[in-house]
XYZ file of C-alpha atoms in Angstrom:
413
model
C -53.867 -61.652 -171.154
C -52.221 -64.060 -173.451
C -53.572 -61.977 -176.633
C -50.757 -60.085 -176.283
C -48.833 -62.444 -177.311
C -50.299 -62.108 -180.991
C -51.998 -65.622 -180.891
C -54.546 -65.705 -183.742
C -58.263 -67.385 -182.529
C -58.010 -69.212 -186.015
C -55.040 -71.328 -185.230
C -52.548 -68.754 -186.442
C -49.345 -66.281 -185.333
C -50.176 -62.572 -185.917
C -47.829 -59.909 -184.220
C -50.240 -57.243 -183.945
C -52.202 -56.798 -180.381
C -55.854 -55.416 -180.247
C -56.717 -51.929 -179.870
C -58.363 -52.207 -176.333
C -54.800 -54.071 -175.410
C -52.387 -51.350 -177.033
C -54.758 -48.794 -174.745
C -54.457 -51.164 -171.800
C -50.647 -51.130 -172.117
C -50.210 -47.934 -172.924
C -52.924 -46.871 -169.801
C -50.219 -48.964 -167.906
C -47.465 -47.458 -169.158
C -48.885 -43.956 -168.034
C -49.587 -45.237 -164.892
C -46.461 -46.439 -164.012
C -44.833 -43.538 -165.268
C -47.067 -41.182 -163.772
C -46.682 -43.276 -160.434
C -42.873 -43.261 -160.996
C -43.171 -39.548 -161.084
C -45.017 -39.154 -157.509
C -42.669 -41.455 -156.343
C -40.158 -39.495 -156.871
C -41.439 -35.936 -156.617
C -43.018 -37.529 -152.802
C -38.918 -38.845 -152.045
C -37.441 -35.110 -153.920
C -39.816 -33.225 -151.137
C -39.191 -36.078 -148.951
C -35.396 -35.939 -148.942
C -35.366 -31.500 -148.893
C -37.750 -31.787 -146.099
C -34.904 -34.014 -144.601
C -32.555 -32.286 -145.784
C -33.329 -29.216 -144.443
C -34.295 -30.949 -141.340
C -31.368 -32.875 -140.796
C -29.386 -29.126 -141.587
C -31.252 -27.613 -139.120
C -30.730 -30.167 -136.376
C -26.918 -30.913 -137.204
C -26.884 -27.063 -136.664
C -29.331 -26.786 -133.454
C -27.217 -30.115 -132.270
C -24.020 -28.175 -133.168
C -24.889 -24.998 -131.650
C -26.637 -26.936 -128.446
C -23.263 -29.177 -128.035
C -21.133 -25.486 -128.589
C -23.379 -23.805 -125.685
C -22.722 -26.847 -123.735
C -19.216 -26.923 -124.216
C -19.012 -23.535 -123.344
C -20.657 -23.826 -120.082
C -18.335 -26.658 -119.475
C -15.265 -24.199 -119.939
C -16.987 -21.735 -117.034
C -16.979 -24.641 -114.666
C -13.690 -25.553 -115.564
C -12.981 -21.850 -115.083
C -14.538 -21.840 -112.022
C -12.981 -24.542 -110.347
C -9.831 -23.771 -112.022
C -9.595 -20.269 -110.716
C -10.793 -21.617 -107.394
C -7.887 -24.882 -107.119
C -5.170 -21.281 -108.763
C -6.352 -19.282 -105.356
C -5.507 -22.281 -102.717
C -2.537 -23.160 -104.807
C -1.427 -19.668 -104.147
C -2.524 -18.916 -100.341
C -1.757 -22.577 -99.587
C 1.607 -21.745 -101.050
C 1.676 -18.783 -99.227
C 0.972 -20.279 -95.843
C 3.529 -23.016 -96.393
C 6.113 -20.545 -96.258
C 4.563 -18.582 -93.151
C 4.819 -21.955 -91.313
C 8.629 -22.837 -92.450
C 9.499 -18.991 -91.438
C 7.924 -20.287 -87.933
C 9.780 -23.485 -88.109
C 13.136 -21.406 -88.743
C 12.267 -19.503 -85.435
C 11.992 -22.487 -83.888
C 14.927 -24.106 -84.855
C 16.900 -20.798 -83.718
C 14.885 -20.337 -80.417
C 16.065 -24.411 -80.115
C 19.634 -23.545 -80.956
C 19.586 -20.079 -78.567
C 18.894 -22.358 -75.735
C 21.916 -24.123 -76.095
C 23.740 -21.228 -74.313
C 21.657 -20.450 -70.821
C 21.246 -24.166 -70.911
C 25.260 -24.062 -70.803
C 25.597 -21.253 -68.159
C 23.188 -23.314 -66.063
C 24.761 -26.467 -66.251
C 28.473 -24.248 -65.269
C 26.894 -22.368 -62.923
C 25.946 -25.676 -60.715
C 29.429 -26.679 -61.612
C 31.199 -23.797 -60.079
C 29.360 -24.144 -57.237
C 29.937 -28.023 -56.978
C 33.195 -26.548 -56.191
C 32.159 -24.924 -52.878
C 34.074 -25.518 -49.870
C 31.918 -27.444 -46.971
C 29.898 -25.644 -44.950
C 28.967 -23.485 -47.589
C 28.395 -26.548 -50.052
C 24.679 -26.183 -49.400
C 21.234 -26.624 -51.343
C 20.479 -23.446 -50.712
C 18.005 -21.598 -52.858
C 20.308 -20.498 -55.794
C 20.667 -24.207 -56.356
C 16.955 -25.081 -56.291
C 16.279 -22.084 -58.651
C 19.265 -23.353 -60.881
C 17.805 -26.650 -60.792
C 14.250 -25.121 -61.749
C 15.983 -23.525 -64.518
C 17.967 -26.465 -66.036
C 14.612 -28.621 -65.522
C 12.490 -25.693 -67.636
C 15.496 -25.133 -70.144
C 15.028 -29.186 -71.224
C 11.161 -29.066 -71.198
C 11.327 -26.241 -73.682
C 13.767 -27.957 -75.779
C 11.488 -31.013 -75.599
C 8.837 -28.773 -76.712
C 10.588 -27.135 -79.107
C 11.803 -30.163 -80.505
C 8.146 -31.963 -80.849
C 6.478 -28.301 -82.453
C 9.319 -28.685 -84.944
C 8.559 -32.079 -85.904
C 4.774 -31.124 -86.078
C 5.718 -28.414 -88.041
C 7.621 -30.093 -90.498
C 4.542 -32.848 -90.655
C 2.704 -29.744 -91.207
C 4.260 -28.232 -93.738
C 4.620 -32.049 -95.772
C 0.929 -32.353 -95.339
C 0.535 -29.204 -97.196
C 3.202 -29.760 -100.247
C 1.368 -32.538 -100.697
C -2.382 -31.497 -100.906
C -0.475 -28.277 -102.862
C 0.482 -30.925 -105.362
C -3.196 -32.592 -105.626
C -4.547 -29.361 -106.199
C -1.767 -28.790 -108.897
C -2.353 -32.153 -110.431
C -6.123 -31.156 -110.668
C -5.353 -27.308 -111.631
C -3.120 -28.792 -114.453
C -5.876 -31.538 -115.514
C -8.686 -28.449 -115.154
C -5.482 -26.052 -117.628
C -5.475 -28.759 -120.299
C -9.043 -29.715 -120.416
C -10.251 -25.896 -120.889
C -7.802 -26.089 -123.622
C -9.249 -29.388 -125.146
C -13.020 -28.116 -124.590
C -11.718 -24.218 -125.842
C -10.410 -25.708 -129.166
C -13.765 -28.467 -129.738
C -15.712 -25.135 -129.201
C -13.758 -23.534 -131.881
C -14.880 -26.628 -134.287
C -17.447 -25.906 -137.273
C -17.922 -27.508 -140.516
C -15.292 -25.555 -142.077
C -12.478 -26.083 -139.559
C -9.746 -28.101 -141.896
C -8.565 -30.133 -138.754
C -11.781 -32.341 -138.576
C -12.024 -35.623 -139.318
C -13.864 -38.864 -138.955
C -13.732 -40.454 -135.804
C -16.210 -43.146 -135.638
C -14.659 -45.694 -132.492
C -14.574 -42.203 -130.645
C -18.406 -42.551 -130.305
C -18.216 -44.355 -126.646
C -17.836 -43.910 -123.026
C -14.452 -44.735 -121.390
C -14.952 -47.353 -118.365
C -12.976 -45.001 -116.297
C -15.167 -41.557 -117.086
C -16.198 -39.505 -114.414
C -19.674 -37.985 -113.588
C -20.196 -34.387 -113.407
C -21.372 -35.110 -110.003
C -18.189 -36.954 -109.149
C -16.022 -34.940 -111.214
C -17.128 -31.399 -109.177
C -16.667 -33.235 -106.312
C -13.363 -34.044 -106.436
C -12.162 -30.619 -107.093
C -14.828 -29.697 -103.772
C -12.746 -32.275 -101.894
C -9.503 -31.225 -102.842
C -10.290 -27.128 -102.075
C -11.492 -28.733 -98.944
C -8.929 -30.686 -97.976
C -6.642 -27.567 -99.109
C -8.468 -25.344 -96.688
C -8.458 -27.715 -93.650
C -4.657 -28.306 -94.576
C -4.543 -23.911 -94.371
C -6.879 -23.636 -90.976
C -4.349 -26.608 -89.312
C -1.217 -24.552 -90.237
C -2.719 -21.438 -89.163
C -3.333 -23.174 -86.278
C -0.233 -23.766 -85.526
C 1.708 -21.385 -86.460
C -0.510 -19.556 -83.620
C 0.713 -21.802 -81.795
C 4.153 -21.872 -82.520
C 3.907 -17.879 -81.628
C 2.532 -18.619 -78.307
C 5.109 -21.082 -77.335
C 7.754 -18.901 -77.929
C 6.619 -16.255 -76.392
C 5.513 -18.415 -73.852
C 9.011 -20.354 -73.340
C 10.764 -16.727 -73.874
C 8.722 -15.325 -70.653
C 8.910 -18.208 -68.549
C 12.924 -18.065 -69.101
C 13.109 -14.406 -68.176
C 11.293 -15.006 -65.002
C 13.319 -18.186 -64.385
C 16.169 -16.058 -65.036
C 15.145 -12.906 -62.613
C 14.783 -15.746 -59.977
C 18.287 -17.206 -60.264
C 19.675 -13.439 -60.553
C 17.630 -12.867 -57.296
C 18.626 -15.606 -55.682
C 22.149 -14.854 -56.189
C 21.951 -11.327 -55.181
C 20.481 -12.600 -51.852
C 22.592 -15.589 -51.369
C 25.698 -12.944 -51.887
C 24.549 -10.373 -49.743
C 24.096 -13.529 -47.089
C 27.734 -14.736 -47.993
C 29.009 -10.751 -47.770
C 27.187 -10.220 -44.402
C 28.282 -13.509 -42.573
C 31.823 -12.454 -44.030
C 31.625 -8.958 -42.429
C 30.350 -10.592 -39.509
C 33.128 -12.758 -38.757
C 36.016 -10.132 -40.390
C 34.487 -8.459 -37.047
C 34.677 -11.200 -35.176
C 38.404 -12.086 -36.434
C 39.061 -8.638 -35.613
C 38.180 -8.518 -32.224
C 39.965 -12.650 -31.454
C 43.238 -10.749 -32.847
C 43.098 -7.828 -30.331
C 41.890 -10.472 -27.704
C 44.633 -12.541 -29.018
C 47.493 -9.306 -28.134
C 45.747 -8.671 -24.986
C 45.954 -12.447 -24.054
C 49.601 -12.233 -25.146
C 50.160 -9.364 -23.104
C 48.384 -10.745 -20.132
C 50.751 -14.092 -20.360
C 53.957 -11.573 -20.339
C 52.548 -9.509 -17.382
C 51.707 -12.898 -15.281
C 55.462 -14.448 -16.406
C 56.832 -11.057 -15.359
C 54.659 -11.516 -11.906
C 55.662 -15.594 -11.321
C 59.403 -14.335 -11.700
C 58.538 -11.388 -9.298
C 57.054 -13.498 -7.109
C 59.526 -16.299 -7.444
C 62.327 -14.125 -6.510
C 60.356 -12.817 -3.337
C 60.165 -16.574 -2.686
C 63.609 -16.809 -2.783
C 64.377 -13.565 -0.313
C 62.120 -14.880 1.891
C 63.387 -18.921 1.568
C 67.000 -17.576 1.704
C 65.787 -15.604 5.114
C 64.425 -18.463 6.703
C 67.239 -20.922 5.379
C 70.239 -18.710 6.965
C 68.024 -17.840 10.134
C 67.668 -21.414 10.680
C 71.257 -21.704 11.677
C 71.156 -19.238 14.591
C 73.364 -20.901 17.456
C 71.506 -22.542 20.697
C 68.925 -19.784 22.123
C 69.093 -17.669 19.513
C 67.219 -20.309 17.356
C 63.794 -18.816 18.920
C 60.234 -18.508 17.315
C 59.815 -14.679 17.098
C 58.407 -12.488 15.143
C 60.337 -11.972 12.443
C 60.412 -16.228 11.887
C 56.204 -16.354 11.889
C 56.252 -13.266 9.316
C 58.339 -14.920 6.970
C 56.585 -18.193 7.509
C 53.365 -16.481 7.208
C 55.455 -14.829 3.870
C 56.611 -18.086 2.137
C 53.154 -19.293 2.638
C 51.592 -16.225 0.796
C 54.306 -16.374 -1.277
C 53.780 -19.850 -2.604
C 49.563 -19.240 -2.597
C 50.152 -15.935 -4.913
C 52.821 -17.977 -7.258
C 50.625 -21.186 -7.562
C 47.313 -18.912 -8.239
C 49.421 -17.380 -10.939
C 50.541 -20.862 -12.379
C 47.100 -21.618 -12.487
C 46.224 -18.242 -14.297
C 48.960 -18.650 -16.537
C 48.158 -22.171 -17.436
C 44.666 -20.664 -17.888
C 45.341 -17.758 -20.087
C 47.707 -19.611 -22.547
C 45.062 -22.443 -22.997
C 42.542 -19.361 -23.544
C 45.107 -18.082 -26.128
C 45.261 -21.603 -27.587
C 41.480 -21.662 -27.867
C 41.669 -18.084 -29.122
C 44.274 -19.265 -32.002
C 42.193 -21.985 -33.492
C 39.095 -19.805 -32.848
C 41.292 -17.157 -35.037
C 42.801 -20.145 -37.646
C 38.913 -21.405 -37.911
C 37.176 -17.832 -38.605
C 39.841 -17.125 -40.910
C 38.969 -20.604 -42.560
C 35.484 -19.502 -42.626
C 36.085 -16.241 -44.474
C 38.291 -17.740 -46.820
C 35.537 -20.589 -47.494
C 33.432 -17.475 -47.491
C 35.256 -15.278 -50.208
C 35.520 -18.445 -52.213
C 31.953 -18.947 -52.209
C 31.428 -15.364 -53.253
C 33.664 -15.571 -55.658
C 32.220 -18.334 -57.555
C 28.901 -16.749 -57.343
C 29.423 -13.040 -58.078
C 31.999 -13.198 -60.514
C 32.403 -16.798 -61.975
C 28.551 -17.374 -61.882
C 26.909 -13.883 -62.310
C 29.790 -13.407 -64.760
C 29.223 -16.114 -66.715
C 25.354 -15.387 -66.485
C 26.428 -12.147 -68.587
C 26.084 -14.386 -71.725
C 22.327 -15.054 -71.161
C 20.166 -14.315 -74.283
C 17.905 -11.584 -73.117
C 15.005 -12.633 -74.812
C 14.581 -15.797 -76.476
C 11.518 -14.235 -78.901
C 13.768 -11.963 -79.964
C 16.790 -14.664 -80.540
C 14.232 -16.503 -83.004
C 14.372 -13.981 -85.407
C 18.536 -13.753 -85.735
């Protein structure tokens, strides 16, 4: 190997090499070239067969993340156009239940006004004179009335309060589905415009920290699960106001009926208690009528037994006066005949018939005494008694006029 050098064997410097090295080197030099040459015609095929490989899966990668991508934007469809139809019927419910909440609110404030004529109908009659001031039934049925009038407010009052919870609960799982509706709007728009990428889009640019998953990233598991919850929690938000707006319907209704009844009740009890108060007026009118012409008889009677004392007294007196000058006959003449035992026996009768008359007199005017206050106290009685019909046919029935005939129907004005 050192030949090549052009070291002479005799001791001196030649530059000339030998033929077998000049073939050697130049056998080299082939080989190197010609390895050179499958060295790079192996990395030329090398580098088209990876070119056209990496081509092919940049465009199967491209094509596979596009179809992807795509089927992304039909679940975001999906759930988007699902989370769009609760928004709206959600929506939509919401303001069926705050129309029902109105009603209420007006069915509260139309039972202001029986609640009113009760409460001035048991004033009136606190006004009753005694012995009509009674607990009779038109004051039990008033009081049944007034006691169902505030339970029905009570209930009114607690419906409206779980209607406005209601109707909170659903604004606010309106507004999750919103929020989620508007995340699932700009996504499809995000995913809708990467699906629109390709290699000659001019908006595309290197991105290499973008290559990473965010600490916070959902699964698709979680992900469709959320939006599952929040449709869910959307539709058991709808079912519960359905619920009670039902129930809201049957309460009025409900409250409406049992204050008609209540109210035929009171009228009935009026109507009765009246006709009571008209009949035991009649009654003693009659009664009054007949003391008044027992009253002019009794007067009459005290004038015919005056009239009879004085005839009787003056009798007295003819017969007194008789006996009185006869008693001052002279001597003999002063004898017990006949004539002196019949006016004996006639002062005697006299004074019987006059003290029997006394009597009756005394008698007849304490009987037209008894008959005057018996008079003064029926006509006490019928004025108690007109005043007590009074207050309940006109001031009470009167006032009952302004009853709301149906408090369904009041809920809608």
């Amino acid at each position: 190997p050192r030949s090549c050098c052009g070291m002479a064997v005799a001791g001196f410097r030649t530059a000339k090499y030998q033929v077998p090295e000049w073939h050697r080197r130049n056998a080299g030099i082939y080989y190197k070239a010609f390895t050179a040459s499958e060295e790079a015609e192996r990395g030329r095929t090398e580098a088209k067969h990876l070119v056209k490989h990496a081509a092919a899966s940049a465009q199967r990668a491209q094509e596979y993340s596009k179809s992807t991508l795509g089927q992304r934007l039909q679940d975001i469809h999906f759930w988007r156009v699902e989370l769009q139809k609760e928004i709206m019927e959600l929506d939509a419910e919401t303001n069926l239940l705050a129309a029902q909440k109105l009603r209420l609110e007006r069915a509260l404030d139309a039972t202001e006004v029986p609640y009113g004529v009760v409460v001035d109908n048991l004033e009136c009659r606190d006004r009753r004179q005694p012995p009509d001031l009674v607990i009779d039934e038109v004051e039990r049925q008033l009081l049944k009335e007034a006691e169902l009038i505030r339970d029905i407010r009570d209930l009114l009052k607690r419906t409206i309060i779980q209607a406005t919870t209601q109707i909170r609960s659903n604004r606010i799982q309106k507004e999750n589905c919103e929020l989620d509706w508007s995340d699932k709007v700009q996504t499809y728009h995000i995913d809708d415009k990467c699906v629109s990428y390709c290699t000659d889009s001019t908006d595309v640019q290197a991105h290499p920290s973008s290559v990473k998953f965010e600490e916070n990233a959902s699964t698709p598991k979680s992900w469709a699960q959320f939006s599952h919850d929040n449709i869910s929690g959307a539709e058991q938000e709808k079912l519960a106001s359905v619920q009670l707006r039902s129930l809201i319907q049957n309460i009025i209704h409900d409250a409406s009926e049992d204050l008609r009844m209540q109210r035929a009740a009171v009228n009935e009890a009026f109507d009765n208690r009246c006709r009571e108060l008209g009949d035991a007026k009649l009654k003693l009118e009659q009664h009054l009528e007949r003391i008044l012409k027992d009253i002019g008889e009794q007067e009459a009677n005290i004038v015919q037994l005056k009239k009879a004392i004085r005839d009787k007294e003056a009798h007295l007196k003819v017969a007194q006066t008789r006996l009185f000058d006869r008693s001052f006959r002279p001597n003999i003449e002063l004898c017990r005949d006949e004539p002196q035992f019949r006016l004996v026996s006639e002062v005697e009768e006299l004074t019987v018939f006059l003290e029997a008359l006394k009597r009756k007199l005394m008698e007849a005017e304490q009987n037209l005494k008894n008959l005057e206050e018996t008079r003064m106290k029926l006509e006490k009685e019928i004025a108690v008694k007109s005043n007590s019909i009074f207050i309940d046919r006109h001031k009470c029935l009167g006032y009952r006029l302004r009853y709301p005939v149906d408090l369904e129907v009041a809920s809608y004005k």
